Short mmCIF file of C-alpha atoms in Angstrom, two decimals:
data_model
loop_
_atom_site.label_atom_id
_atom_site.label_comp_id
_atom_site.label_asym_id
_atom_site.label_seq_id
_atom_site.Cartn_x
_atom_site.Cartn_y
_atom_site.Cartn_z
CA MET A 13 13.62 46.75 6.95
CA ARG A 14 12.45 48.74 9.63
CA ILE A 15 10.84 45.73 10.86
CA VAL A 16 14.74 44.08 11.19
CA VAL A 17 16.08 46.64 12.28
CA SER A 18 14.14 47.41 15.06
CA LEU A 19 14.12 43.44 15.34
CA VAL A 20 18.21 44.01 15.77
CA CYS A 21 18.02 46.58 18.03
CA ILE A 22 15.33 44.29 20.47
CA VAL A 23 18.27 41.51 20.52
CA THR A 24 20.83 43.65 21.59
CA LEU A 25 18.83 44.53 23.84
CA CYS A 26 18.87 41.58 25.67
CA GLY A 27 21.76 41.63 25.93
CA CYS A 28 22.48 43.58 27.78
CA GLN A 29 20.11 41.14 30.63
CA ARG A 30 23.34 39.95 32.48
CA GLU A 31 23.13 37.26 35.35
CA GLU A 32 21.30 39.04 38.99
CA ARG A 33 24.57 38.77 41.54
CA GLN A 34 21.89 38.51 44.82
CA LEU A 35 24.55 40.01 46.99
CA ARG A 36 22.39 40.58 50.56
CA LEU A 37 20.50 37.15 51.31
CA ASP A 38 18.00 38.10 53.72
CA PRO A 39 18.68 36.64 57.13
CA PRO A 40 15.08 34.41 57.49
CA THR A 41 16.19 32.67 53.73
CA ALA A 42 19.31 32.34 55.00
CA ALA A 43 17.69 31.07 57.96
CA ALA A 44 15.51 28.87 56.04
CA LEU A 45 17.98 27.33 53.62
CA ASP A 46 19.74 26.15 56.35
CA GLY A 47 17.27 23.45 57.39
CA ILE A 48 18.12 20.71 55.04
CA ALA A 49 15.72 17.18 55.17
CA LEU A 50 18.57 13.97 55.21
CA MET A 51 17.95 10.36 55.18
CA PRO A 52 18.50 8.63 58.05
CA ASN A 53 22.24 7.34 56.93
CA LYS A 54 22.92 10.68 56.37
CA ILE A 55 23.25 10.12 52.41
CA GLY A 56 20.94 12.14 49.94
CA GLY A 57 18.02 14.36 51.41
CA ALA A 58 16.32 16.54 49.86
CA PRO A 59 16.75 20.97 50.38
CA PRO A 60 14.72 23.14 51.88
CA GLN A 61 11.72 24.44 49.88
CA ILE A 62 13.02 27.92 49.49
CA TYR A 63 15.79 26.54 47.40
CA PHE A 64 13.76 25.81 45.00
CA ALA A 65 11.71 29.12 44.87
CA LEU A 66 14.82 30.57 44.01
CA ASP A 67 15.72 28.58 41.90
CA ARG A 68 19.00 26.15 42.69
CA PRO A 69 20.99 29.44 42.74
CA TYR A 70 24.34 27.77 44.47
CA GLU A 71 24.20 25.26 41.39
CA THR A 72 23.16 27.42 38.47
CA ASN A 73 24.52 30.77 39.14
CA ALA A 74 28.29 31.88 38.24
CA TYR A 75 27.92 34.23 40.79
CA ASN A 76 27.97 32.21 43.63
CA LEU A 77 30.47 29.56 41.94
CA SER A 78 32.50 31.61 42.09
CA GLN A 79 32.29 32.88 45.85
CA GLY A 80 32.22 29.03 46.50
CA LYS A 81 35.83 29.05 44.30
CA ARG A 82 37.26 31.07 46.66
CA LEU A 83 35.56 29.89 49.87
CA TYR A 84 37.99 26.35 48.58
CA THR A 85 41.27 28.00 48.83
CA TRP A 86 39.83 29.84 52.43
CA PHE A 87 38.47 27.26 54.32
CA GLY A 88 41.79 25.61 53.15
CA CYS A 89 40.14 22.55 51.15
CA LYS A 90 42.81 22.62 49.15
CA GLY A 91 44.97 20.98 51.86
CA CYS A 92 43.64 17.70 51.67
CA HIS A 93 40.90 17.18 48.66
CA GLY A 94 43.59 19.36 46.20
CA ASP A 95 42.70 21.21 43.24
CA GLY A 96 39.49 18.49 43.75
CA GLN A 97 41.99 15.64 42.26
CA GLY A 98 42.10 14.39 46.20
CA GLY A 99 45.27 14.03 48.25
CA ILE A 100 44.49 12.61 52.42
CA GLY A 101 41.00 13.57 51.20
CA PRO A 102 38.54 11.92 49.17
CA SER A 103 38.77 13.35 45.24
CA PHE A 104 35.95 15.08 43.39
CA LEU A 105 36.74 14.83 39.99
CA ASP A 106 36.13 11.19 39.54
CA GLY A 107 32.75 11.31 39.82
CA TRP A 108 32.73 9.12 43.06
CA TRP A 109 31.16 10.52 45.88
CA TYR A 110 30.66 8.68 48.64
CA TYR A 111 28.08 10.30 50.65
CA GLY A 112 25.94 10.82 47.47
CA PRO A 113 26.01 13.73 44.19
CA GLU A 114 23.33 16.03 45.10
CA THR A 115 24.43 19.11 46.55
CA VAL A 116 22.27 18.78 49.10
CA SER A 117 25.11 15.60 50.81
CA ILE A 118 27.86 17.98 50.21
CA PHE A 119 26.40 20.93 52.11
CA ALA A 120 25.51 18.37 54.75
CA SER A 121 29.62 16.66 54.39
CA ILE A 122 30.70 20.62 55.32
CA ARG A 123 27.97 21.30 57.54
CA ASP A 124 28.57 18.62 60.02
CA GLY A 125 31.37 17.00 59.10
CA ARG A 126 31.98 13.27 58.35
CA PRO A 127 34.13 10.21 60.14
CA HIS A 128 37.39 10.09 58.64
CA GLY A 129 38.79 13.26 58.75
CA MET A 130 36.08 16.09 57.12
CA PRO A 131 36.34 18.76 59.99
CA ALA A 132 32.88 20.27 60.37
CA PHE A 133 32.77 23.52 59.49
CA ARG A 134 29.05 25.17 61.18
CA ASP A 135 31.27 27.29 63.54
CA LYS A 136 33.22 28.63 60.73
CA MET A 137 31.21 30.04 57.94
CA THR A 138 27.97 31.05 57.48
CA SER A 139 25.00 28.60 55.75
CA GLU A 140 24.95 30.84 52.73
CA GLN A 141 28.05 30.54 52.54
CA ILE A 142 28.63 26.60 53.15
CA TRP A 143 25.25 26.00 49.78
CA GLN A 144 27.91 28.46 47.55
CA LEU A 145 30.78 25.61 48.69
CA ALA A 146 29.15 22.59 48.71
CA GLY A 147 27.75 23.91 45.04
CA TYR A 148 31.46 25.03 43.72
CA VAL A 149 32.45 21.72 45.10
CA GLN A 150 29.39 19.55 43.34
CA THR A 151 30.26 21.57 40.08
CA ILE A 152 33.56 20.31 39.92
CA GLY A 153 32.24 16.03 39.63
CA ALA A 154 29.51 17.24 38.21
CA TYR A 155 27.62 14.87 35.10
CA SER A 156 25.87 16.76 33.03
CA ALA A 157 27.98 20.46 31.56
CA LYS A 158 26.74 24.25 32.99
CA THR A 159 26.41 26.96 31.60
CA ALA A 160 27.33 28.87 34.31
CA ALA A 161 30.95 28.83 35.19
CA PRO A 162 33.07 29.66 38.03
CA SER A 163 36.00 32.56 37.81
CA ARG A 164 39.25 31.16 35.32
CA ASN A 165 42.51 29.97 37.76
CA ASP A 166 45.07 32.54 38.10
CA ASP A 167 47.48 29.67 38.02
CA LYS A 168 48.27 26.65 36.28
CA GLN A 169 45.91 24.46 34.60
CA THR A 170 45.43 21.27 36.57
CA ARG A 171 42.04 19.58 35.17
CA PRO A 172 39.63 20.61 33.32
CA ALA A 173 37.44 23.68 33.69
CA GLU A 174 34.58 22.84 36.19
CA ASN A 175 31.98 23.23 34.37
CA ARG A 176 32.56 20.70 32.09
CA ALA A 177 32.27 17.89 33.35
CA PRO A 178 34.72 16.56 33.45
CA ALA A 179 33.70 13.37 35.63
CA ALA A 180 31.23 12.14 32.95
CA ILE A 181 34.92 12.79 30.89
CA LEU A 182 36.51 10.09 33.16
CA PHE A 183 33.42 7.85 33.29
CA ASN A 184 34.19 7.61 29.76
CA GLU A 185 37.93 6.81 29.90
CA GLY A 186 37.28 3.64 29.76
CA PRO A 187 37.55 0.03 31.64
CA THR A 188 39.47 -0.05 33.82
CA PRO A 189 37.47 2.67 37.16
CA VAL A 190 39.25 5.63 38.10
CA HIS A 191 39.20 5.05 41.41
CA PRO A 192 39.89 1.93 42.91
CA ASP A 193 36.31 1.19 44.83
CA GLN A 194 34.14 2.38 41.68
CA GLY A 195 31.08 -0.11 42.83
CA PRO A 196 27.67 0.26 42.71
CA GLN A 197 26.60 3.42 44.63
CA PRO A 198 27.08 3.42 48.88
CA MET B 12 21.48 90.32 41.05
CA THR B 13 24.54 90.32 38.62
CA ARG B 14 26.56 91.07 42.35
CA ARG B 15 25.17 87.89 43.12
CA ILE B 16 26.21 86.35 39.53
CA ARG B 17 29.84 88.03 40.00
CA THR B 18 30.22 86.64 43.72
CA ALA B 19 29.11 83.47 42.53
CA LEU B 20 31.59 83.67 39.65
CA SER B 21 34.05 84.07 41.73
CA SER B 22 34.01 81.28 44.26
CA VAL B 23 34.48 79.24 42.12
CA PRO B 24 38.22 79.81 41.74
CA LEU B 25 38.20 79.38 45.10
CA LEU B 26 36.58 76.47 45.22
CA LEU B 27 38.78 75.16 42.79
CA LEU B 28 42.22 75.95 44.56
CA GLY B 29 40.31 74.56 48.03
CA GLY B 30 40.84 71.31 45.75
CA CYS B 31 44.05 71.33 45.53
CA SER B 32 44.90 70.91 49.26
CA ASN B 33 42.64 67.99 50.94
CA TRP B 34 44.78 64.89 52.30
CA GLN B 35 44.44 63.33 49.04
CA SER B 36 45.36 65.81 46.45
CA ALA B 37 48.10 65.14 44.06
CA LEU B 38 49.40 69.21 44.26
CA ASP B 39 48.99 69.22 47.61
CA ALA B 40 52.24 66.94 47.25
CA ARG B 41 53.96 66.23 51.34
CA GLY B 42 56.85 63.77 49.74
CA ALA B 43 59.37 64.41 47.98
CA SER B 44 58.43 61.85 45.32
CA ALA B 45 54.99 63.72 44.83
CA ILE B 46 56.91 66.92 45.04
CA SER B 47 59.19 65.87 42.10
CA LEU B 48 55.36 64.33 40.03
CA LYS B 49 54.08 67.69 40.94
CA HIS B 50 56.95 70.00 39.56
CA LEU B 51 56.35 67.84 36.76
CA ILE B 52 52.38 68.56 35.97
CA VAL B 53 52.96 71.85 36.53
CA LEU B 54 55.70 72.32 34.29
CA ILE B 55 53.78 70.36 31.81
CA VAL B 56 50.66 72.61 32.01
CA ALA B 57 52.29 75.75 32.71
CA VAL B 58 54.17 74.96 29.01
CA CYS B 59 50.49 73.42 27.39
CA SER B 60 49.05 76.39 28.43
CA VAL B 61 50.98 78.47 26.70
CA ILE B 62 50.75 76.72 23.58
CA TRP B 63 47.19 76.79 23.92
CA ALA B 64 46.66 80.34 24.27
CA LEU B 65 48.85 81.32 21.30
CA VAL B 66 47.68 78.41 18.87
CA MET B 67 43.72 80.21 19.95
CA ILE B 68 44.62 83.72 19.64
CA ALA B 69 46.24 83.14 16.14
CA MET B 70 43.07 81.13 14.84
CA ILE B 71 40.67 83.77 16.68
CA HIS B 72 43.13 86.35 14.33
CA ALA B 73 43.78 83.92 11.19
CA LEU B 74 39.62 84.31 11.81
CA TRP B 75 38.50 88.23 12.32
CA ARG B 76 41.56 89.59 9.54
CA ARG B 77 39.86 90.85 6.79
CA ARG B 78 40.82 89.08 3.73
CA GLU B 79 41.53 91.45 0.28
CA ALA B 80 39.65 89.99 -2.51
CA TRP B 81 41.88 87.68 -4.50
CA ARG B 82 40.92 87.05 -8.57
CA ALA B 83 43.49 84.52 -9.71
CA PRO B 84 43.06 81.10 -7.21
CA LEU B 85 45.68 79.34 -9.14
CA ASP B 86 48.29 82.95 -9.16
CA LEU B 87 50.95 82.01 -6.00
CA ARG B 88 52.21 84.90 -4.53
CA ALA B 89 55.83 83.65 -4.28
CA PRO B 90 57.47 85.89 -0.87
CA ARG B 91 54.39 84.79 0.48
CA GLU B 92 54.84 81.67 0.13
CA ARG B 93 58.14 81.53 1.49
CA ARG B 94 56.69 83.61 4.71
CA ILE B 95 54.06 80.40 5.17
CA GLY B 96 56.86 78.12 5.23
CA TRP B 97 59.20 79.63 7.13
CA ILE B 98 56.30 79.87 9.65
CA VAL B 99 55.40 76.34 9.23
CA SER B 100 59.07 75.24 9.73
CA ILE B 101 59.59 76.86 12.71
CA CYS B 102 56.45 75.30 14.44
CA VAL B 103 57.26 71.62 13.74
CA GLY B 104 60.59 72.62 15.47
CA LEU B 105 59.57 74.23 18.55
CA THR B 106 57.05 71.00 18.62
CA ALA B 107 60.18 69.19 18.41
CA VAL B 108 61.97 70.38 20.62
CA ILE B 109 59.19 71.35 23.28
CA ILE B 110 58.41 66.84 23.37
CA ALA B 111 62.19 66.16 23.27
CA GLY B 112 61.74 69.14 26.58
CA PHE B 113 59.01 67.13 28.15
CA THR B 114 60.56 63.96 27.28
CA VAL B 115 64.19 64.46 29.16
CA ALA B 116 62.18 66.39 32.02
CA SER B 117 59.66 62.95 32.78
CA PHE B 118 63.21 60.59 32.04
CA PHE B 119 64.90 62.59 35.46
CA THR B 120 61.86 62.60 37.41
CA THR B 121 61.16 58.57 37.31
CA ARG B 122 64.67 58.51 37.48
CA ASN B 123 63.96 60.64 41.02
CA ILE B 124 60.63 58.74 42.16
CA SER B 125 62.31 55.45 41.82
CA VAL B 126 65.72 55.44 44.27
CA ALA B 127 65.06 52.80 46.72
CA GLY B 128 67.26 52.15 49.53
CA GLN B 129 68.11 49.69 51.15
CA ASP B 130 65.69 51.17 54.54
CA ASP B 131 65.76 49.43 57.59
CA LEU B 132 62.22 49.83 57.23
CA THR B 133 60.10 47.27 54.81
CA ILE B 134 56.60 47.60 55.00
CA ARG B 135 54.41 44.96 52.53
CA ILE B 136 51.12 45.85 50.94
CA GLY B 137 48.71 43.14 49.67
CA GLY B 138 45.90 44.82 47.36
CA LEU B 139 42.40 42.31 48.29
CA GLN B 140 39.07 42.59 47.02
CA TRP B 141 38.38 45.37 48.11
CA TRP B 142 41.37 46.12 51.67
CA TRP B 143 44.61 46.17 52.18
CA SER B 144 46.91 43.88 54.53
CA VAL B 145 49.60 45.94 55.22
CA GLU B 146 52.35 43.02 56.83
CA TYR B 147 55.20 45.60 59.25
CA LEU B 148 58.65 43.14 57.87
CA GLY B 149 61.51 43.76 60.02
CA PRO B 150 65.24 42.86 59.89
CA ASP B 151 63.80 40.63 62.77
CA PRO B 152 61.41 38.53 61.39
CA ALA B 153 59.74 38.29 65.70
CA ARG B 154 59.05 41.97 65.86
CA GLY B 155 57.40 42.49 62.52
CA PHE B 156 53.14 42.11 62.36
CA VAL B 157 50.57 42.65 60.08
CA SER B 158 47.67 45.71 59.97
CA ALA B 159 45.33 46.30 57.62
CA ASN B 160 44.21 49.36 55.40
CA GLU B 161 46.15 51.80 57.79
CA ILE B 162 49.62 52.50 57.37
CA HIS B 163 52.06 54.51 59.60
CA ILE B 164 55.24 55.72 58.81
CA PRO B 165 58.09 57.63 60.31
CA THR B 166 58.43 60.49 58.71
CA GLY B 167 62.08 61.52 56.96
CA ARG B 168 62.49 58.50 56.09
CA ASN B 169 62.85 56.63 53.04
CA VAL B 170 59.77 53.31 53.35
CA ARG B 171 59.97 50.47 51.10
CA LEU B 172 56.65 48.95 50.20
CA LEU B 173 56.85 45.55 48.61
CA LEU B 174 53.58 45.94 46.87
CA GLN B 175 51.32 42.11 45.46
CA GLY B 176 47.90 41.86 44.82
CA ASP B 177 46.01 38.80 45.97
CA ASP B 178 43.46 38.74 44.23
CA VAL B 179 43.56 40.45 41.26
CA ILE B 180 45.24 43.68 40.20
CA HIS B 181 45.02 46.67 42.32
CA SER B 182 47.13 50.17 42.36
CA PHE B 183 48.46 51.36 45.03
CA TRP B 184 47.59 55.60 45.46
CA VAL B 185 48.72 57.86 47.68
CA PRO B 186 49.05 61.20 45.85
CA SER B 187 50.27 63.37 48.26
CA LEU B 188 53.19 61.12 49.12
CA ALA B 189 53.94 58.95 45.48
CA GLY B 190 52.61 58.46 42.10
CA LYS B 191 50.77 55.29 41.09
CA GLN B 192 52.08 51.14 41.34
CA ASP B 193 50.08 48.39 40.21
CA LEU B 194 49.65 45.45 42.68
CA ILE B 195 50.51 42.31 40.60
CA PRO B 196 49.17 38.90 41.87
CA GLY B 197 52.08 36.51 41.51
CA ARG B 198 54.68 39.31 41.47
CA ILE B 199 56.45 42.25 43.12
CA ASN B 200 56.32 45.40 42.36
CA GLU B 201 58.13 48.36 45.13
CA ILE B 202 56.97 52.41 45.49
CA THR B 203 59.17 53.89 48.08
CA ILE B 204 57.42 56.39 49.74
CA ARG B 205 59.08 59.32 52.40
CA ALA B 206 56.90 61.85 53.76
CA ASP B 207 58.64 65.04 55.17
CA ARG B 208 56.47 66.48 57.81
CA PRO B 209 53.95 64.65 59.96
CA GLY B 210 50.22 64.08 58.69
CA THR B 211 47.47 62.22 57.04
CA TYR B 212 46.94 60.79 54.33
CA ARG B 213 44.44 59.30 52.40
CA GLY B 214 45.00 56.69 49.45
CA GLN B 215 43.27 54.91 46.88
CA CYS B 216 42.99 51.93 44.61
CA ALA B 217 43.53 53.57 41.75
CA GLU B 218 43.06 50.49 39.16
CA PHE B 219 39.11 49.33 39.09
CA CYS B 220 39.45 46.27 40.31
CA GLY B 221 36.02 44.96 40.74
CA LEU B 222 32.36 45.90 42.49
CA GLN B 223 33.78 47.66 45.44
CA HIS B 224 36.97 49.51 43.93
CA ALA B 225 35.57 53.05 45.06
CA HIS B 226 35.28 51.96 48.70
CA MET B 227 39.30 50.59 48.66
CA GLY B 228 40.55 53.63 50.44
CA PHE B 229 43.56 53.75 53.19
CA LEU B 230 45.69 56.04 55.27
CA VAL B 231 49.13 56.94 55.41
CA THR B 232 50.34 58.49 58.92
CA ALA B 233 53.69 59.95 59.25
CA ASP B 234 54.92 60.49 62.51
CA THR B 235 57.80 61.76 64.02
CA PRO B 236 59.81 58.89 64.48
CA GLU B 237 59.75 58.84 68.54
CA GLU B 238 55.99 58.71 68.03
CA PHE B 239 56.63 56.08 65.32
CA ALA B 240 58.05 53.78 67.59
CA LYS B 241 55.47 53.85 70.31
CA TRP B 242 52.68 53.13 67.72
CA ALA B 243 54.64 50.49 66.56
CA GLU B 244 54.99 49.06 70.53
CA ALA B 245 51.97 49.51 70.35
CA GLN B 246 50.52 47.56 67.33
CA ARG B 247 53.15 44.55 68.86
CA ALA B 248 51.33 43.87 71.50
CA THR B 249 49.09 41.06 71.06
CA ALA B 250 45.20 41.73 72.34
CA ALA B 251 44.41 41.26 75.83
CA SER B 252 43.85 38.27 77.03
CA THR B 253 41.12 39.18 80.14
CA THR B 254 39.51 42.17 80.98
CA ASP B 255 37.02 42.78 83.87
CA ASP B 256 34.07 44.27 80.93
CA GLU B 257 31.58 41.46 81.46
CA GLU B 258 30.48 42.37 78.42
CA ILE B 259 33.64 42.72 76.30
CA ALA B 260 34.54 39.49 77.35
CA ALA B 261 30.85 37.94 76.14
CA GLY B 262 31.82 39.72 72.98
CA ARG B 263 35.30 37.99 72.70
CA ASP B 264 33.84 34.96 73.48
CA THR B 265 31.14 35.16 70.43
CA PHE B 266 33.48 36.30 67.97
CA MET B 267 35.92 32.30 69.27
CA ARG B 268 32.35 30.74 69.04
CA LYS B 269 30.91 32.05 65.76
CA PRO B 270 32.52 32.20 62.12
CA CYS B 271 34.15 35.78 62.91
CA ALA B 272 37.14 33.81 64.26
CA GLY B 273 37.55 31.50 60.67
CA CYS B 274 38.47 34.25 58.80
CA HIS B 275 40.22 37.10 60.90
CA SER B 276 42.70 36.95 63.36
CA ILE B 277 43.40 38.44 66.54
CA ARG B 278 46.99 37.73 67.79
CA GLY B 279 47.44 35.82 71.13
CA THR B 280 43.28 34.77 71.10
CA GLN B 281 42.38 31.45 69.43
CA ALA B 282 40.81 33.14 66.27
CA THR B 283 43.69 33.18 63.06
CA GLY B 284 42.43 33.14 59.97
CA THR B 285 43.92 35.07 57.46
CA SER B 286 41.38 35.85 55.07
CA GLY B 287 39.91 39.14 56.56
CA PRO B 288 41.97 41.74 57.64
CA ASP B 289 43.36 41.52 61.26
CA LEU B 290 41.97 42.72 63.73
CA THR B 291 44.48 42.89 66.79
CA HIS B 292 43.98 46.48 67.06
CA VAL B 293 40.82 47.66 65.16
CA GLY B 294 39.66 49.51 67.64
CA SER B 295 43.05 51.90 67.14
CA ARG B 296 41.96 52.64 63.41
CA ALA B 297 40.65 55.78 62.15
CA PHE B 298 38.17 53.55 59.45
CA ILE B 299 36.88 50.25 59.01
CA ALA B 300 36.22 48.43 55.80
CA ALA B 301 39.10 49.99 54.74
CA GLY B 302 37.30 54.07 54.67
CA LEU B 303 34.20 52.89 54.42
CA LEU B 304 33.57 54.28 58.34
CA PRO B 305 35.32 56.10 61.07
CA THR B 306 35.41 53.72 63.86
CA SER B 307 33.19 53.27 66.22
CA ARG B 308 31.27 50.84 67.81
CA GLY B 309 28.61 51.77 66.64
CA ALA B 310 29.99 51.79 62.92
CA LEU B 311 31.39 48.30 63.70
CA ALA B 312 27.79 47.25 64.51
CA ALA B 313 26.21 48.54 61.64
CA TRP B 314 28.70 46.80 59.55
CA ILE B 315 28.41 43.25 61.79
CA SER B 316 25.40 43.28 61.31
CA ASP B 317 25.26 44.08 58.04
CA PRO B 318 27.62 44.04 55.45
CA GLN B 319 26.52 43.49 52.02
CA THR B 320 24.54 46.82 52.69
CA LEU B 321 26.87 49.27 53.63
CA LYS B 322 29.30 47.58 51.18
CA PRO B 323 27.14 45.73 48.99
CA GLY B 324 29.42 42.41 47.25
CA ASN B 325 32.20 42.42 49.59
CA ASN B 326 33.22 38.87 51.02
CA MET B 327 32.27 39.35 54.72
CA PRO B 328 29.06 37.36 55.09
CA LEU B 329 26.22 38.57 57.28
CA VAL B 330 26.26 37.00 60.47
CA PRO B 331 23.46 36.24 61.69
CA LEU B 332 23.06 37.46 65.42
CA SER B 333 21.21 37.80 68.81
CA PRO B 334 21.17 41.60 69.39
CA ASP B 335 22.43 40.91 72.77
CA GLU B 336 26.14 39.00 70.70
CA LEU B 337 26.28 41.79 68.74
CA ARG B 338 26.82 44.74 71.04
CA ALA B 339 28.81 42.32 73.52
CA VAL B 340 30.91 41.44 69.90
CA SER B 341 31.26 45.29 68.93
CA ALA B 342 32.07 46.62 72.65
CA TYR B 343 34.82 43.86 72.10
CA LEU B 344 36.29 45.15 68.88
CA ALA B 345 35.91 48.68 69.89
CA SER B 346 37.71 47.76 73.01
CA LEU B 347 41.16 46.06 70.25
CA LYS B 348 43.02 50.19 70.78
#
């Protein structure tokens, strides 16, 4: 009986362990995070080593995802991409990534801009903010569900929650591709 | 030794009294609604203290009273029972009367403090994590202007504040001038403040709103109407676009090139971001970062160089700047009077 009680206590205490929030990124770490290696065609590539050393914080940490969601509104992403459904700019929800589904490509798209209207945010955001935003955008159109979720919407829900792998749902919808030009990866 | 203890004990009430007069105290009321709230507080505290003292006296008396031995506990003594019955009924009746009195008093106070005239001075207050946006709306939209974390009001005039939370629920509280009023996303709440004498009053967010809730302060400065008009005219002006000072010019250039301009506005320049506080006259405000540090060039430099150490979790990122750039930007911001 005593063992059961102490086990329950230990398990309860484990519940107190909550997600770590890294509020302050050391400047050298932030600078290193900027060093991504892109393929020559600017599609796909590898994040810097430090990204893995930090355990992919911008894809798996709920605080970073929430900050990314905040930045999505702050920097006017909604103006072109809507709530993820797209508009003037491409949709994220359909799981169709013009420049590949890796977070590092999304980071490059935000930082350096892309042809046909995507502006570069290099001088408007710090690289930490760009990573947070990229992680959030990746989550909107991710193929697999995540346990970490950004904060909820205050206004009406217009699409499934970001962390529920909406892209996979849309892919499985039926024989008609959701995206008109959907085909093999570019 | 005893004398020292006595001195220490007698200084305690003095220290407590000192807490009553402050730039952020509901007991140091300087505005009409704060005064009526203070009267309500005093009334309720006084009546409740008297009742508490009477109850304590009755209880101590009951505990100390010598009781005669009582042979037959089931034998009721009628006169005594009747007396007890009377006392209990009177106490219950008094309780009902006192509570009803309190209800009436608080009804009248609430009616007094929610007077909102159609005054021409209307200010929109936005609560954000973790600072306040202050927008002066006038009858003429061209004469409106935006500031942050500091509200100036003319004395002797009702000022209507439109309160709205822009991210989560906050609460606007300037204890010396008025009661609390929540700022709720998606709706506009109103509160009317009025200061009868010039002075500076501190306010504070009074609804837990996240990590830096404690560092979400602001100042309300009440000026004479002439002083206020002068201040408003100065705030309406855009920031100077030319300067002879090389460092300030370099600072402005850096501010526009770096991510600063992505979030902050400085009217009269290319910086038009709206996610952070408006900095057009940041050098004229008494505090930066919502009451965190008194404004000075050094404090500005400290804040810019490491905001996450000074106010962990706030939404200002650490923008990497070289020492020269930092010096220039802080000189530029301090010059924005």
